[in-house]
PDB file of C-alpha atoms in Angstrom:
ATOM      1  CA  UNK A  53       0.000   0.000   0.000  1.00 44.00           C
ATOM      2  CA  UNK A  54       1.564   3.270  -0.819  1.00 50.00           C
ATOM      3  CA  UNK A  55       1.764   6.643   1.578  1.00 55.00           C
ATOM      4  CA  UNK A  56       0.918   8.708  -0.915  1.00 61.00           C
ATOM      5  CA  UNK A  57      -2.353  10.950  -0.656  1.00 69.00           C
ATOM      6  CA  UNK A  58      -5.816   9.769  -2.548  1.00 79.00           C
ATOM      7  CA  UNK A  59      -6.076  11.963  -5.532  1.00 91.00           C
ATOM      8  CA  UNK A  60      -3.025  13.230  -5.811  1.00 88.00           C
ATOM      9  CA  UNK A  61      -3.355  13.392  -9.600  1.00 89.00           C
ATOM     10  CA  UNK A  62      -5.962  16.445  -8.689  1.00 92.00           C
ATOM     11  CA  UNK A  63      -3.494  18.625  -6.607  1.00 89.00           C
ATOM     12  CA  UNK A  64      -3.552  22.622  -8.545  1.00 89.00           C
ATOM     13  CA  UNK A  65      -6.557  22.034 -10.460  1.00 92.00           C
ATOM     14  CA  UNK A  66      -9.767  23.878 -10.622  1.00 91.00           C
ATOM     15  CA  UNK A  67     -11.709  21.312 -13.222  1.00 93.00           C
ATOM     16  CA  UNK A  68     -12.273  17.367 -12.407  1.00 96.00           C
ATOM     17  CA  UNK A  69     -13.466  14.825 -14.982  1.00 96.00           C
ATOM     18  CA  UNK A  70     -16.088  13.047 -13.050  1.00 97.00           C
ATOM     19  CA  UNK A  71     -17.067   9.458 -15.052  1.00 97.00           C
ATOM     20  CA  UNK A  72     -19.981   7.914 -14.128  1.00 97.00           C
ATOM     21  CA  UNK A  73     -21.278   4.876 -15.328  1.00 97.00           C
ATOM     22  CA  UNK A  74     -24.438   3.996 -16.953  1.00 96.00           C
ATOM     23  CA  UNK A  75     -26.410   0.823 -16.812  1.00 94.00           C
ATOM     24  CA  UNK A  76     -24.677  -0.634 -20.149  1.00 95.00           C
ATOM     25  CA  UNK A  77     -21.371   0.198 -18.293  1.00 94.00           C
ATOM     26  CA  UNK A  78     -20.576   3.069 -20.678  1.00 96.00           C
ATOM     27  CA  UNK A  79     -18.383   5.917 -19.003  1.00 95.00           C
ATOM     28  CA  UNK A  80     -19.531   9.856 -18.936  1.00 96.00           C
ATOM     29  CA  UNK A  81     -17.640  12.066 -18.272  1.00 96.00           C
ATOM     30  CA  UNK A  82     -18.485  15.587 -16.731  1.00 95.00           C
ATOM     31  CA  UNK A  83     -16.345  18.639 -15.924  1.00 95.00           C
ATOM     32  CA  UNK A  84     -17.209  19.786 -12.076  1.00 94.00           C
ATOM     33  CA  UNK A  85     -15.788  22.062  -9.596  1.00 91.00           C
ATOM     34  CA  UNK A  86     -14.159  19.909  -6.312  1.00 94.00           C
ATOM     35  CA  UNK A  87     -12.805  20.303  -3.004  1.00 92.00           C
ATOM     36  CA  UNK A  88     -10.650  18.044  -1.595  1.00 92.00           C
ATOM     37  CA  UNK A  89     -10.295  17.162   1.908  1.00 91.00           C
ATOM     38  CA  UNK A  90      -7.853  14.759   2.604  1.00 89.00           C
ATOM     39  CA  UNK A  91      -8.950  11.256   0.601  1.00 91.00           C
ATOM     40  CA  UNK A  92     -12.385  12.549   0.179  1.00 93.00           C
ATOM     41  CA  UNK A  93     -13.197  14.956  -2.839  1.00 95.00           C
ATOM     42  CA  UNK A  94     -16.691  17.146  -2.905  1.00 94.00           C
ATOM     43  CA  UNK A  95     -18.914  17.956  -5.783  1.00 93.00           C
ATOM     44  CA  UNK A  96     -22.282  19.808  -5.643  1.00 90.00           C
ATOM     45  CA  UNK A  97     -24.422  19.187  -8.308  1.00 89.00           C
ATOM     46  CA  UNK A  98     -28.605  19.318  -9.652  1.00 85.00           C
ATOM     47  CA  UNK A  99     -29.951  15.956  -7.273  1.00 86.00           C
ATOM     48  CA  UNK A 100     -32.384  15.135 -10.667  1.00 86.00           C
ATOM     49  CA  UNK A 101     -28.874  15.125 -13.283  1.00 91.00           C
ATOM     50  CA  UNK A 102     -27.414  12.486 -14.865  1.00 92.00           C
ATOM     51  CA  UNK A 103     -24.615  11.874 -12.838  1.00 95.00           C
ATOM     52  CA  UNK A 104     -26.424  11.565  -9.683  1.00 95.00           C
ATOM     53  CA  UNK A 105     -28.495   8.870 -11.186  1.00 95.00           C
ATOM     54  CA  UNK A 106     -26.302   7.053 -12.379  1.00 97.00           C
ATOM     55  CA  UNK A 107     -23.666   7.195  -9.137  1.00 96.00           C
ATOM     56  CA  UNK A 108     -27.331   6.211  -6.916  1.00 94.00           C
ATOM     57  CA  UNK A 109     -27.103   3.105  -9.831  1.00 95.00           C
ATOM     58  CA  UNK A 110     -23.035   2.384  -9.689  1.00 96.00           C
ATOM     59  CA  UNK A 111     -20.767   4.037  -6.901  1.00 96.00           C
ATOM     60  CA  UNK A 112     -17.947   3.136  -9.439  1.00 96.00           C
ATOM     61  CA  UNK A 113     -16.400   6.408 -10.534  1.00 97.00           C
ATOM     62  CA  UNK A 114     -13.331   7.871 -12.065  1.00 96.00           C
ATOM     63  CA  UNK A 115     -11.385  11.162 -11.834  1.00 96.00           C
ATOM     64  CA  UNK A 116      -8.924  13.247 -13.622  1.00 96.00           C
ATOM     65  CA  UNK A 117      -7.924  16.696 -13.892  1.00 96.00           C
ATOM     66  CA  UNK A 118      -9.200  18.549 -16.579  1.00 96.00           C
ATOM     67  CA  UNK A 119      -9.829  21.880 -18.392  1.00 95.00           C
ATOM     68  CA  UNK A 120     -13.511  23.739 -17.723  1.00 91.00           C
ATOM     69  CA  UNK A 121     -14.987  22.016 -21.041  1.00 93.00           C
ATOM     70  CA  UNK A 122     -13.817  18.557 -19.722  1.00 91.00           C
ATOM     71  CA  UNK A 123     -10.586  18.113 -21.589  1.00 94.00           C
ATOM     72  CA  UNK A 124      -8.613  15.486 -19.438  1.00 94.00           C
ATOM     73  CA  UNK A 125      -4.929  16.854 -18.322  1.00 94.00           C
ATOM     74  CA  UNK A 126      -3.477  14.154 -16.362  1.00 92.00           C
ATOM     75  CA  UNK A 127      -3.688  10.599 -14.789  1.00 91.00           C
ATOM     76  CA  UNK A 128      -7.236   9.394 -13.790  1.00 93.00           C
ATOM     77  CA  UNK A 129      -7.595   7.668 -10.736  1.00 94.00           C
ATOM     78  CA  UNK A 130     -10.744   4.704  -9.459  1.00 95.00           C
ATOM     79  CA  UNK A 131     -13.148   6.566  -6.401  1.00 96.00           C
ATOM     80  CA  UNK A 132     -16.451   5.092  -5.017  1.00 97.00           C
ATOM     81  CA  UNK A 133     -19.238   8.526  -4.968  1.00 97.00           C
ATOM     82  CA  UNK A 134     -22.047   8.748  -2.391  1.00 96.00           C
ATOM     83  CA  UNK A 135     -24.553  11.100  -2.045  1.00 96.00           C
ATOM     84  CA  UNK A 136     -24.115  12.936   1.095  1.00 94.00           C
ATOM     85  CA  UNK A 137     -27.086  13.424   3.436  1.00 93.00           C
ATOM     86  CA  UNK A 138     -27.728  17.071   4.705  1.00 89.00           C
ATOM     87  CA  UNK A 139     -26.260  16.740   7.995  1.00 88.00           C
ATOM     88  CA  UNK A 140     -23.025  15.931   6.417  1.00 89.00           C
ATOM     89  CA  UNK A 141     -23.309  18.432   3.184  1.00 86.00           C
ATOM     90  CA  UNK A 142     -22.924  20.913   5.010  1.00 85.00           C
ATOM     91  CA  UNK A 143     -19.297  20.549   5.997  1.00 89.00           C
ATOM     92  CA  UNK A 144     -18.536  19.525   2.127  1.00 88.00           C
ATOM     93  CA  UNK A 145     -20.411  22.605   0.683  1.00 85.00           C
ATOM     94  CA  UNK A 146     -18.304  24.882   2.880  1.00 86.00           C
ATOM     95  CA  UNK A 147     -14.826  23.309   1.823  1.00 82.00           C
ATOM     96  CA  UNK A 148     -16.383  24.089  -2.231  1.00 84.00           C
ATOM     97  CA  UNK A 149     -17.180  27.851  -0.997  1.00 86.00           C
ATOM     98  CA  UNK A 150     -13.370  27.827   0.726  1.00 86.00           C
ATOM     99  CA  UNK A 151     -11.980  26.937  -2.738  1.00 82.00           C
ATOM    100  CA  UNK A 152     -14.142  29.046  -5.006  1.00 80.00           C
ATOM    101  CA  UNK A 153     -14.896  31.873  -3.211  1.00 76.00           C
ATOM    102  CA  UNK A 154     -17.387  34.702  -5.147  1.00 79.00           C
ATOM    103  CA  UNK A 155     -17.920  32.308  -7.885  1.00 74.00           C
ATOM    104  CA  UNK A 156     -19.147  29.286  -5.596  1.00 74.00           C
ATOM    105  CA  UNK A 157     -21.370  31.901  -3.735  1.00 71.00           C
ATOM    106  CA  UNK A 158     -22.962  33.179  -7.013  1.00 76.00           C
ATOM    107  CA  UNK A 159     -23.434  29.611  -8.228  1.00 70.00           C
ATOM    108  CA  UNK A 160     -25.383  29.165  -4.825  1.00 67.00           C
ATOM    109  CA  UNK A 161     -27.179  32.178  -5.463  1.00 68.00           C
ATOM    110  CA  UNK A 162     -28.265  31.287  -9.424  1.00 71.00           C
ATOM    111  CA  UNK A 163     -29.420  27.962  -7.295  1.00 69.00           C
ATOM    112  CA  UNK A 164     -31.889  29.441  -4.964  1.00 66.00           C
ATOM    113  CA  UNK A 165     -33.139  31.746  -7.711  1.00 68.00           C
ATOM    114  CA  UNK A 166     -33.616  28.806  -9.766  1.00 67.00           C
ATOM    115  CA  UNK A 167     -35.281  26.548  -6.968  1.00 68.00           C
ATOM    116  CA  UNK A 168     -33.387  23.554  -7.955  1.00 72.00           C
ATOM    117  CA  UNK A 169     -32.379  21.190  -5.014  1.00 79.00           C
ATOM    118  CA  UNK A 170     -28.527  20.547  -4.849  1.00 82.00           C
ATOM    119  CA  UNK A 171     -26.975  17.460  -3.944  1.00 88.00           C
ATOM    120  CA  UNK A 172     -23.310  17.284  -2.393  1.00 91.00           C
ATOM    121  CA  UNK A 173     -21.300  13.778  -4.234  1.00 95.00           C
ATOM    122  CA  UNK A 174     -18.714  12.617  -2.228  1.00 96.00           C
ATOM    123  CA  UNK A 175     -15.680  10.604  -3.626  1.00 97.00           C
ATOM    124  CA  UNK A 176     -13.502   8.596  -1.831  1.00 95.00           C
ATOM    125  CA  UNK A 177     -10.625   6.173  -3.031  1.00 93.00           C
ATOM    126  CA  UNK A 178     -12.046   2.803  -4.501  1.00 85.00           C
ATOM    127  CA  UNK A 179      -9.942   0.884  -2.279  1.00 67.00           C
ATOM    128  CA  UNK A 180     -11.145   2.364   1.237  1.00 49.00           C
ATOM    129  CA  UNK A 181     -15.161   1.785   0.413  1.00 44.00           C
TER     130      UNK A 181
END
């Protein structure tokens, strides 16, 4: 087992591309904001999308750096995603404001005007779940 950190392939980036998998077992890929937090990496994202339908389906994810359109820029690495449940989004929503700042507080904004309900995904290494 090695010492290094979970997700170390993330370290500097703004973008992640998160791959979920669908039924048939084919990969999509998303570009989404992150915080990490030692081996555990945050997302917050629309609860009806895609993704969170498919992770509720198949905890199986992967993750690599990537540009803002979801270009992939470096090594991917295996996670397991949950959804979070509100007592412990919390916590996970404040590390994304911590990292984004202004533009994670006008996302949250365009997200109250909009009514949608938000989800926080966690990720943690595919080993430890």
């Amino acid at each position: 087992m090695s010492n290094q950190p979970a997700f170390q392939n993330l370290n500097g980036h703004q973008y992640m591309a998160l791959t979920t998998y669908r039924r048939s077992g084919a990969g999509v890929p998303t570009a989404v904001w992150f915080a990490q937090e030692g081996d555990r990496l945050f997302i917050v994202t629309a609860d009806g999308s895609g993704k969170v339908k498919r992770i509720r389906n198949n905890a199986g994810v992967h993750v690599a750096p990537s540009d803002a359109r979801g270009r992939v820029l470096g090594a991917e690495a295996a996670g397991a995603a949950r959804v979070l449940p509100p007592a412990e989004a919390t916590h996970a929503d404040a590390c994304l404001t911590r990292k984004y700042g202004f533009q994670k507080r006008v996302f949250d904004l365009m997200g109250r005007l909009s009514r949608s309900k938000r989800v926080v995904l966690e990720v943690a290494p595919a080993s430890s779940q």
